């Protein structure tokens, strides 16, 4: 639903941008060019901010969805001013608007997956105190596995491997059943 909202928002902004740009007089070239450049560079700054939020794993911050909508809006207006400022002849900008809507939807989907993954990772880490405290459906299996790990002296490595799997959100039912 949230992804569809981003696509519909971008489509609506595209319509508004075309209507607004159609009202700009053709002879106002320098101020329009300056506005177009400002929009483009603002979109670039917000896009780089989004990259930083994703790189530092701050997907859950409330500013991130706002940035996604802001990038879509700035990108649409910048492209509309570039394409439709002088005439409304058939343009190749339609593909750009579709790409921008799909890009924004993809970023939102990635954000939602990351937020969900962080929530699952937190739930999985809660209560994990190491392999000695692990639970097993078969007590004999647990004793055999713990004895094998103790004999090999690799308890620290096994705990670290489990931590890595949890951090990468790779603890899914399929890997737990093996």
Coordinates of N, CA, C and O in Angstrom, one line a residue:
X1 N 0.8 -1.2 0.0 CA 0.0 0.0 0.0 C 0.9 1.3 0.0 O 0.6 2.2 -0.7
X2 N 1.9 1.2 0.8 CA 2.8 2.4 0.9 C 3.6 2.6 -0.4 O 3.8 3.7 -0.8
X3 N 3.9 1.5 -1.1 CA 4.6 1.6 -2.4 C 3.7 2.2 -3.4 O 4.1 3.0 -4.2
X4 N 2.4 1.7 -3.5 CA 1.5 2.2 -4.4 C 1.2 3.7 -4.1 O 1.0 4.5 -5.1
X5 N 1.2 4.1 -2.9 CA 1.1 5.5 -2.5 C 2.2 6.4 -3.1 O 1.9 7.5 -3.6
X6 N 3.4 5.9 -3.1 CA 4.5 6.6 -3.7 C 4.4 6.7 -5.2 O 4.6 7.8 -5.8
X7 N 3.9 5.7 -5.9 CA 3.7 5.7 -7.3 C 2.6 6.7 -7.7 O 2.8 7.6 -8.6
X8 N 1.5 6.7 -6.9 CA 0.4 7.6 -7.2 C 0.8 9.0 -6.9 O 0.4 9.9 -7.6
X9 N 1.5 9.2 -5.8 CA 2.0 10.5 -5.5 C 2.9 11.1 -6.6 O 2.7 12.3 -7.0
X10 N 3.8 10.3 -7.1 CA 4.7 10.8 -8.2 C 3.8 11.1 -9.5 O 4.1 12.1 -10.2
X11 N 2.8 10.3 -9.8 CA 2.0 10.5 -10.9 C 1.2 11.8 -10.7 O 1.1 12.6 -11.7
X12 N 0.7 12.1 -9.5 CA 0.0 13.3 -9.3 C 0.9 14.5 -9.4 O 0.5 15.6 -9.9
X13 N 2.1 14.4 -8.8 CA 3.0 15.5 -8.9 C 3.4 15.8 -10.3 O 3.6 16.9 -10.7
X14 N 3.5 14.7 -11.1 CA 3.8 14.9 -12.6 C 2.7 15.8 -13.2 O 3.0 16.7 -14.0
X15 N 1.5 15.5 -12.9 CA 0.4 16.3 -13.5 C 0.4 17.7 -13.0 O 0.3 18.6 -13.8
X16 N 0.7 17.9 -11.8 CA 0.7 19.3 -11.2 C 1.9 20.0 -11.8 O 1.8 21.2 -12.2
X17 N 3.1 19.3 -12.0 CA 4.2 20.0 -12.5 C 4.0 20.4 -14.0 O 4.4 21.5 -14.4
X18 N 3.4 19.6 -14.8 CA 3.1 19.9 -16.1 C 2.1 21.1 -16.2 O 2.3 22.1 -17.0
X19 N 1.1 21.2 -15.3 CA 0.2 22.3 -15.3 C 0.9 23.6 -14.8 O 0.7 24.6 -15.4
X20 N 1.7 23.5 -13.8 CA 2.5 24.7 -13.4 C 3.4 25.2 -14.4 O 3.5 26.4 -14.7
X21 N 4.2 24.3 -15.0 CA 5.2 24.7 -16.0 C 4.5 25.3 -17.2 O 5.0 26.2 -17.9
X22 N 3.3 24.8 -17.6 CA 2.6 25.3 -18.7 C 2.2 26.8 -18.5 O 2.0 27.5 -19.5
X23 N 2.2 27.3 -17.3 CA 1.8 28.6 -17.0 C 3.0 29.6 -17.1 O 2.8 30.8 -17.0
X24 N 4.2 29.1 -17.2 CA 5.4 29.9 -17.2 C 5.5 30.5 -18.6 O 5.5 29.8 -19.6
X25 N 5.7 31.8 -18.7 CA 5.9 32.5 -20.0 C 7.2 32.0 -20.6 O 8.2 31.8 -20.0
X26 N 7.1 31.8 -22.0 CA 8.3 31.3 -22.7 C 9.5 32.3 -22.6 O 10.6 31.9 -22.7
X27 N 9.2 33.6 -22.5 CA 10.3 34.6 -22.5 C 11.0 34.7 -21.2 O 12.0 35.4 -21.1
X28 N 10.6 34.0 -20.1 CA 11.2 34.2 -18.8 C 12.3 33.1 -18.6 O 12.4 32.4 -17.7
X29 N 13.3 33.1 -19.6 CA 14.3 32.0 -19.6 C 15.3 32.1 -18.5 O 15.5 31.0 -17.8
X30 N 16.0 33.2 -18.2 CA 17.0 33.1 -17.1 C 16.5 32.7 -15.7 O 17.0 31.9 -15.1
X31 N 15.3 33.3 -15.3 CA 14.9 32.9 -13.9 C 14.4 31.4 -13.9 O 14.6 30.7 -12.9
X32 N 13.8 31.0 -15.0 CA 13.4 29.6 -15.1 C 14.5 28.6 -15.1 O 14.5 27.6 -14.4
X33 N 15.6 29.0 -15.8 CA 16.8 28.2 -15.8 C 17.4 28.1 -14.5 O 17.8 27.0 -14.0
X34 N 17.4 29.2 -13.7 CA 18.0 29.2 -12.4 C 17.1 28.4 -11.5 O 17.7 27.6 -10.7
X35 N 15.8 28.5 -11.6 CA 14.9 27.6 -10.7 C 15.1 26.2 -11.0 O 15.2 25.3 -10.1
X36 N 15.2 25.9 -12.3 CA 15.4 24.5 -12.7 C 16.7 23.9 -12.1 O 16.8 22.8 -11.6
X37 N 17.8 24.7 -12.2 CA 19.1 24.3 -11.6 C 19.0 24.1 -10.1 O 19.5 23.1 -9.5
X38 N 18.3 25.0 -9.4 CA 18.1 24.9 -8.0 C 17.4 23.6 -7.6 O 17.7 22.9 -6.7
X39 N 16.3 23.3 -8.4 CA 15.5 22.1 -8.1 C 16.4 20.9 -8.3 O 16.3 19.9 -7.5
X40 N 17.2 20.9 -9.4 CA 18.0 19.7 -9.7 C 19.0 19.5 -8.6 O 19.2 18.4 -8.1
X41 N 19.7 20.6 -8.1 CA 20.7 20.4 -7.1 C 20.1 20.1 -5.7 O 20.7 19.3 -5.0
X42 N 18.9 20.6 -5.5 CA 18.3 20.2 -4.2 C 17.9 18.7 -4.2 O 18.1 18.0 -3.2
X43 N 17.4 18.2 -5.4 CA 17.1 16.8 -5.5 C 18.4 16.0 -5.3 O 18.3 14.9 -4.7
X44 N 19.5 16.4 -5.9 CA 20.7 15.7 -5.7 C 21.2 15.7 -4.2 O 21.6 14.6 -3.8
X45 N 21.0 16.8 -3.5 CA 21.4 16.8 -2.1 C 20.5 15.8 -1.3 O 21.0 15.1 -0.5
X46 N 19.2 15.9 -1.6 CA 18.3 15.0 -0.8 C 18.6 13.5 -1.2 O 18.5 12.7 -0.3
X47 N 18.9 13.3 -2.4 CA 19.2 11.9 -2.9 C 20.5 11.4 -2.2 O 20.5 10.3 -1.7
X48 N 21.5 12.2 -2.0 CA 22.7 11.9 -1.3 C 22.4 11.7 0.2 O 23.0 10.8 0.8
X49 N 21.5 12.5 0.7 CA 21.1 12.3 2.1 C 20.4 11.0 2.3 O 20.7 10.2 3.3
X50 N 19.6 10.6 1.4 CA 18.9 9.3 1.4 C 19.9 8.2 1.4 O 19.8 7.2 2.1
X51 N 20.9 8.3 0.6 CA 22.0 7.3 0.5 C 22.7 7.2 1.8 O 23.0 6.1 2.3
X52 N 23.0 8.3 2.5 CA 23.6 8.3 3.8 C 22.7 7.6 4.8 O 23.2 6.8 5.7
X53 N 21.4 7.9 4.8 CA 20.5 7.2 5.7 C 20.5 5.7 5.5 O 20.5 5.0 6.5
X54 N 20.5 5.3 4.3 CA 20.5 3.9 4.0 C 21.8 3.2 4.4 O 21.9 2.1 4.9
X55 N 22.9 3.9 4.1 CA 24.2 3.4 4.4 C 24.5 3.2 5.9 O 25.1 2.3 6.3
X56 N 23.9 4.2 6.7 CA 24.1 4.1 8.1 C 23.0 3.4 8.8 O 22.9 3.4 10.0
X57 N 22.1 2.7 8.0 CA 21.0 1.9 8.5 C 20.0 2.7 9.4 O 19.6 2.3 10.5
X58 N 19.7 3.9 9.0 CA 18.7 4.7 9.7 C 17.4 4.8 8.8 O 16.8 5.8 8.7
X59 N 16.9 3.6 8.4 CA 15.7 3.5 7.5 C 14.5 3.9 8.3 O 13.5 4.4 7.7
X60 N 14.5 3.7 9.6 CA 13.3 4.0 10.4 C 13.0 5.4 10.7 O 12.0 5.8 11.2
X61 N 14.0 6.3 10.5 CA 13.8 7.7 10.8 C 12.7 8.3 10.0 O 12.5 8.0 8.9
X62 N 11.8 9.1 10.7 CA 10.7 9.7 10.0 C 11.0 10.6 8.8 O 10.2 10.7 7.9
X63 N 12.2 11.1 8.8 CA 12.6 12.0 7.7 C 12.8 11.2 6.4 O 12.7 11.8 5.3
X64 N 13.1 9.9 6.5 CA 13.5 9.2 5.3 C 12.3 9.1 4.3 O 12.5 9.4 3.1
X65 N 11.1 8.8 4.7 CA 10.0 8.8 3.7 C 9.7 10.2 3.1 O 9.4 10.3 1.9
X66 N 9.9 11.2 3.9 CA 9.8 12.6 3.5 C 10.8 12.8 2.4 O 10.5 13.5 1.3
X67 N 12.0 12.4 2.6 CA 13.0 12.6 1.6 C 12.7 11.9 0.3 O 13.0 12.4 -0.8
X68 N 12.1 10.7 0.4 CA 11.7 9.9 -0.8 C 10.7 10.7 -1.6 O 10.8 10.9 -2.9
X69 N 9.7 11.3 -1.0 CA 8.7 12.1 -1.6 C 9.3 13.4 -2.2 O 8.9 13.8 -3.3
X70 N 10.2 13.9 -1.4 CA 10.8 15.2 -1.8 C 11.7 15.0 -3.1 O 11.6 15.8 -4.0
X71 N 12.4 13.9 -3.2 CA 13.2 13.6 -4.4 C 12.3 13.4 -5.6 O 12.6 13.9 -6.6
X72 N 11.2 12.7 -5.4 CA 10.3 12.5 -6.5 C 9.7 13.8 -7.0 O 9.7 14.1 -8.2
X73 N 9.3 14.7 -6.0 CA 8.8 16.0 -6.4 C 9.8 16.9 -7.1 O 9.5 17.4 -8.2
X74 N 11.0 17.0 -6.5 CA 12.0 17.8 -7.2 C 12.4 17.3 -8.5 O 12.6 18.1 -9.5
X75 N 12.6 16.0 -8.6 CA 12.9 15.4 -9.9 C 11.9 15.6 -11.0 O 12.2 16.0 -12.1
X76 N 10.6 15.5 -10.6 CA 9.5 15.7 -11.6 C 9.5 17.1 -12.0 O 9.4 17.4 -13.2
X77 N 9.6 18.1 -11.1 CA 9.5 19.5 -11.5 C 10.7 19.9 -12.3 O 10.6 20.7 -13.3
X78 N 11.9 19.4 -11.9 CA 13.1 19.7 -12.7 C 13.0 19.2 -14.1 O 13.2 20.0 -15.1
X79 N 12.5 18.0 -14.3 CA 12.4 17.4 -15.7 C 11.2 18.1 -16.4 O 11.3 18.3 -17.6
X80 N 10.2 18.4 -15.7 CA 9.0 19.1 -16.4 C 9.5 20.5 -16.9 O 9.1 20.9 -18.1
X81 N 10.2 21.2 -16.1 CA 10.7 22.5 -16.6 C 11.7 22.4 -17.8 O 11.7 23.2 -18.7
X82 N 12.5 21.3 -17.7 CA 13.4 21.1 -18.8 C 12.7 20.7 -20.1 O 13.0 21.2 -21.2
X83 N 11.7 19.9 -20.0 CA 11.0 19.4 -21.2 C 9.9 20.3 -21.7 O 9.7 20.4 -23.0
X84 N 9.1 20.8 -20.9 CA 7.8 21.5 -21.3 C 7.9 23.0 -21.2 O 6.8 23.6 -21.3
X85 N 9.0 23.6 -20.9 CA 9.0 25.0 -20.7 C 8.7 25.8 -22.0 O 8.0 26.8 -22.0
X86 N 9.2 25.3 -23.1 CA 9.0 26.1 -24.4 C 7.8 25.6 -25.2 O 7.2 26.3 -25.9
X87 N 7.5 24.3 -25.1 CA 6.4 23.8 -25.9 C 5.9 22.5 -25.3 O 6.7 21.8 -24.6
X88 N 4.8 22.1 -25.7 CA 4.2 20.8 -25.2 C 4.2 19.8 -26.4 O 3.3 19.0 -26.4
X89 N 5.2 19.8 -27.2 CA 5.3 18.8 -28.2 C 5.5 17.5 -27.6 O 5.9 17.4 -26.4
X90 N 5.3 16.4 -28.3 CA 5.5 15.1 -27.8 C 7.0 15.0 -27.3 O 7.9 15.4 -28.0
X91 N 7.1 14.5 -26.1 CA 8.4 14.5 -25.5 C 8.8 13.1 -25.0 O 8.0 12.3 -24.8
X92 N 10.1 12.9 -24.9 CA 10.6 11.6 -24.3 C 10.6 11.6 -22.8 O 11.1 10.7 -22.2
X93 N 10.0 12.6 -22.2 CA 10.1 12.7 -20.7 C 9.1 11.7 -20.1 O 9.3 11.5 -18.9
X94 N 8.2 11.2 -20.8 CA 7.2 10.3 -20.2 C 8.0 9.1 -19.6 O 7.7 8.7 -18.4
X95 N 9.0 8.6 -20.3 CA 9.7 7.5 -19.8 C 10.5 7.9 -18.5 O 10.6 7.1 -17.6
X96 N 11.0 9.1 -18.4 CA 11.7 9.6 -17.2 C 10.7 9.7 -16.1 O 11.1 9.3 -15.0
X97 N 9.5 10.1 -16.3 CA 8.5 10.2 -15.2 C 8.2 8.8 -14.7 O 8.0 8.6 -13.5
X98 N 8.0 7.9 -15.6 CA 7.7 6.5 -15.2 C 8.9 5.9 -14.4 O 8.7 5.3 -13.3
X99 N 10.1 6.2 -14.9 CA 11.3 5.7 -14.2 C 11.4 6.3 -12.8 O 11.7 5.6 -11.8
X100 N 11.1 7.6 -12.7 CA 11.2 8.3 -11.4 C 10.2 7.7 -10.4 O 10.5 7.5 -9.3
X101 N 9.0 7.4 -10.9 CA 7.9 6.8 -10.0 C 8.4 5.4 -9.6 O 8.2 5.1 -8.4
X102 N 8.9 4.6 -10.5 CA 9.4 3.3 -10.1 C 10.6 3.3 -9.2 O 10.7 2.5 -8.3
X103 N 11.5 4.3 -9.5 CA 12.7 4.5 -8.6 C 12.2 4.8 -7.2 O 12.7 4.2 -6.2
X104 N 11.3 5.8 -7.0 CA 10.9 6.2 -5.7 C 10.2 5.0 -5.0 O 10.3 4.8 -3.8
X105 N 9.4 4.2 -5.8 CA 8.7 3.1 -5.2 C 9.7 2.0 -4.8 O 9.6 1.4 -3.7
X106 N 10.8 1.8 -5.6 CA 11.8 0.9 -5.2 C 12.6 1.3 -4.0 O 12.9 0.5 -3.1
X107 N 12.8 2.6 -3.8 CA 13.5 3.1 -2.6 C 12.6 2.9 -1.4 O 13.1 2.5 -0.3
X108 N 11.3 3.1 -1.6 CA 10.4 2.9 -0.5 C 10.3 1.5 -0.1 O 10.3 1.1 1.1
X109 N 10.3 0.6 -1.1 CA 10.2 -0.9 -0.8 C 11.5 -1.3 -0.1 O 11.4 -2.1 0.9
X110 N 12.6 -0.8 -0.5 CA 13.9 -1.1 0.2 C 13.9 -0.7 1.6 O 14.3 -1.3 2.5
X111 N 13.3 0.5 1.8 CA 13.3 1.1 3.2 C 12.4 0.2 4.0 O 12.7 -0.1 5.2
X112 N 11.2 -0.1 3.5 CA 10.3 -1.0 4.3 C 10.9 -2.3 4.6 O 10.7 -2.8 5.8
X113 N 11.6 -2.9 3.7 CA 12.2 -4.2 3.9 C 13.3 -4.1 5.0 O 13.5 -4.9 5.9
X114 N 14.1 -3.0 4.9 CA 15.1 -2.8 5.9 C 14.5 -2.5 7.3 O 15.1 -3.1 8.3
X115 N 13.4 -1.8 7.4 CA 12.8 -1.6 8.7 C 12.3 -2.9 9.3 O 12.5 -3.2 10.5
X116 N 11.7 -3.7 8.4 CA 11.2 -5.0 8.9 C 12.3 -5.9 9.3 O 12.2 -6.6 10.3
X117 N 13.4 -5.9 8.5 CA 14.5 -6.7 8.9 C 15.2 -6.3 10.2 O 15.6 -7.2 11.0
X118 N 15.2 -5.0 10.4 CA 15.8 -4.5 11.7 C 14.9 -5.0 12.9 O 15.4 -5.4 13.9
X119 N 13.6 -4.9 12.7 CA 12.7 -5.4 13.7 C 12.8 -6.9 14.0 O 12.9 -7.3 15.1
X120 N 13.0 -7.7 12.9 CA 13.1 -9.1 13.1 C 14.5 -9.4 13.8 O 14.6 -10.3 14.6
X121 N 15.5 -8.7 13.3 CA 16.8 -8.9 13.9 C 16.8 -8.6 15.4 O 17.4 -9.3 16.2
X122 N 16.2 -7.5 15.8 CA 16.1 -7.2 17.2 C 15.3 -8.3 18.0 O 15.8 -8.6 19.1
X123 N 14.3 -8.8 17.4 CA 13.5 -9.9 18.1 C 14.3 -11.1 18.2 O 14.3 -11.8 19.2
X124 N 15.1 -11.5 17.2 CA 15.9 -12.7 17.2 C 17.1 -12.5 18.2 O 17.4 -13.5 18.9
X125 N 17.7 -11.3 18.3 CA 18.8 -11.1 19.2 C 18.3 -11.1 20.7 O 19.1 -11.4 21.6
X126 N 17.1 -10.7 20.9 CA 16.5 -10.7 22.3 C 16.5 -12.1 22.8 O 15.9 -13.0 22.2
X127 N 17.2 -12.3 23.8 CA 17.2 -13.7 24.5 C 18.3 -14.6 24.0 O 18.5 -15.6 24.5
X128 N 19.1 -14.2 23.0 CA 20.3 -15.0 22.5 C 21.5 -14.6 23.4 O 22.0 -13.6 23.3
X129 N 21.9 -15.6 24.2 CA 23.0 -15.4 25.1 C 24.2 -16.3 24.8 O 25.1 -16.5 25.6
X130 N 24.2 -16.9 23.6 CA 25.2 -17.8 23.2 C 24.7 -19.2 23.0 O 23.5 -19.5 23.3
X131 N 25.5 -20.0 22.4 CA 25.1 -21.4 22.1 C 24.8 -22.3 23.3 O 23.9 -23.2 23.2
X132 N 25.4 -22.0 24.4 CA 25.1 -22.8 25.6 C 23.7 -22.6 26.1 O 23.1 -23.5 26.7
X133 N 23.1 -21.5 25.8 CA 21.8 -21.1 26.2 C 20.7 -21.4 25.1 O 19.5 -21.2 25.3
X134 N 21.2 -22.0 24.0 CA 20.3 -22.2 22.9 C 19.3 -23.3 23.2 O 19.5 -24.2 24.1
X135 N 18.1 -23.3 22.6 CA 17.1 -24.3 22.8 C 17.1 -25.3 21.7 O 17.5 -25.0 20.6
X136 N 16.6 -26.5 22.0 CA 16.5 -27.5 21.0 C 15.3 -28.4 21.3 O 14.9 -28.6 22.4
X137 N 14.7 -28.8 20.2 CA 13.5 -29.7 20.3 C 13.9 -31.1 20.9 O 13.1 -31.8 21.5
X138 N 15.2 -31.5 20.6 CA 15.7 -32.8 21.0 C 16.9 -32.6 22.0 O 17.9 -32.2 21.5
X139 N 16.7 -32.8 23.3 CA 17.8 -32.6 24.2 C 19.0 -33.4 23.9 O 20.2 -32.9 24.1
X140 N 18.9 -34.6 23.3 CA 20.1 -35.4 23.0 C 20.9 -34.7 21.9 O 22.1 -34.7 21.9
X141 N 20.2 -34.2 20.9 CA 20.9 -33.4 19.9 C 21.6 -32.2 20.4 O 22.8 -32.0 20.1
X142 N 21.0 -31.5 21.4 CA 21.7 -30.4 22.0 C 22.9 -30.8 22.7 O 24.0 -30.1 22.5
X143 N 22.9 -31.8 23.5 CA 24.1 -32.3 24.2 C 25.2 -32.7 23.2 O 26.3 -32.4 23.4
X144 N 24.8 -33.4 22.2 CA 25.8 -33.9 21.2 C 26.4 -32.7 20.5 O 27.7 -32.7 20.3
X145 N 25.6 -31.8 20.1 CA 26.2 -30.6 19.3 C 27.1 -29.8 20.3 O 28.2 -29.4 19.9
X146 N 26.6 -29.5 21.5 CA 27.4 -28.7 22.4 C 28.7 -29.5 22.8 O 29.8 -28.8 22.9
X147 N 28.7 -30.8 22.9 CA 29.9 -31.6 23.2 C 30.9 -31.5 22.0 O 32.1 -31.3 22.2
X148 N 30.4 -31.5 20.8 CA 31.2 -31.5 19.6 C 31.9 -30.1 19.5 O 33.1 -30.0 19.2
X149 N 31.1 -29.0 19.8 CA 31.7 -27.7 19.8 C 32.7 -27.5 20.9 O 33.8 -26.9 20.7
X150 N 32.4 -28.0 22.1 CA 33.4 -27.9 23.2 C 34.7 -28.7 22.9 O 35.8 -28.2 23.2
X151 N 34.5 -29.9 22.3 CA 35.7 -30.7 22.0 C 36.6 -30.0 21.0 O 37.8 -30.1 21.0
X152 N 36.0 -29.3 20.0 CA 36.7 -28.5 19.0 C 37.3 -27.2 19.5 O 38.1 -26.6 18.9
X153 N 36.8 -26.7 20.7 CA 37.2 -25.5 21.2 C 36.8 -24.3 20.3 O 37.6 -23.3 20.3
X154 N 35.7 -24.4 19.7 CA 35.3 -23.3 18.7 C 34.0 -22.6 19.2 O 33.3 -22.0 18.4
X155 N 33.7 -22.6 20.5 CA 32.5 -22.0 21.0 C 32.4 -20.5 20.6 O 31.4 -20.0 20.1
X156 N 33.6 -19.8 20.7 CA 33.6 -18.3 20.4 C 33.3 -18.2 18.9 O 32.5 -17.3 18.5
X157 N 33.9 -19.0 18.0 CA 33.6 -18.9 16.6 C 32.2 -19.2 16.2 O 31.6 -18.5 15.4
X158 N 31.6 -20.2 16.9 CA 30.2 -20.5 16.6 C 29.3 -19.4 17.0 O 28.4 -19.0 16.3
X159 N 29.5 -18.8 18.2 CA 28.7 -17.6 18.7 C 28.9 -16.5 17.7 O 27.9 -15.8 17.4
X160 N 30.1 -16.2 17.3 CA 30.3 -15.1 16.3 C 29.6 -15.4 15.0 O 29.0 -14.5 14.4
X161 N 29.6 -16.7 14.5 CA 28.9 -17.0 13.3 C 27.4 -16.8 13.4 O 26.7 -16.3 12.5
X162 N 26.8 -17.1 14.6 CA 25.4 -16.9 14.8 C 25.1 -15.4 14.9 O 24.1 -15.0 14.3
X163 N 26.0 -14.7 15.5 CA 25.8 -13.2 15.5 C 25.8 -12.6 14.1 O 25.0 -11.7 13.8
X164 N 26.7 -13.1 13.3 CA 26.8 -12.6 11.9 C 25.5 -12.9 11.2 O 25.0 -12.1 10.4
X165 N 25.0 -14.2 11.3 CA 23.8 -14.5 10.7 C 22.6 -13.7 11.2 O 21.8 -13.2 10.4
X166 N 22.6 -13.4 12.5 CA 21.5 -12.5 13.0 C 21.6 -11.1 12.5 O 20.7 -10.5 12.1
X167 N 22.9 -10.6 12.4 CA 23.1 -9.2 11.9 C 22.7 -9.1 10.4 O 22.2 -8.1 10.0
X168 N 22.9 -10.1 9.7 CA 22.6 -10.1 8.2 C 21.2 -10.5 8.0 O 20.7 -10.6 6.9
X169 N 20.4 -10.8 9.1 CA 19.0 -11.2 9.0 C 18.8 -12.4 8.2 O 17.9 -12.6 7.4
X170 N 19.8 -13.4 8.4 CA 19.7 -14.6 7.7 C 19.2 -15.8 8.5 O 19.3 -16.9 8.2
X171 N 18.6 -15.5 9.7 CA 18.0 -16.5 10.5 C 16.5 -16.6 10.1 O 15.7 -15.9 10.6
X172 N 16.3 -17.4 9.2 CA 14.9 -17.7 8.7 C 14.5 -19.1 9.0 O 15.4 -19.9 9.3
X173 N 13.3 -19.5 9.0 CA 12.9 -20.8 9.3 C 13.7 -21.9 8.6 O 14.0 -22.9 9.1
X174 N 14.0 -21.7 7.3 CA 14.7 -22.7 6.5 C 16.1 -22.9 7.1 O 16.6 -24.1 7.1
X175 N 16.8 -21.9 7.6 CA 18.2 -22.1 8.1 C 18.1 -22.7 9.6 O 19.0 -23.3 10.0
X176 N 17.0 -22.4 10.3 CA 16.9 -22.9 11.6 C 16.5 -24.4 11.6 O 16.8 -25.1 12.6
X177 N 15.9 -24.9 10.6 CA 15.5 -26.3 10.5 C 16.6 -27.2 10.1 O 16.6 -28.4 10.4
X178 N 17.7 -26.7 9.5 CA 18.8 -27.6 9.1 C 19.6 -28.1 10.2 O 19.7 -27.7 11.2

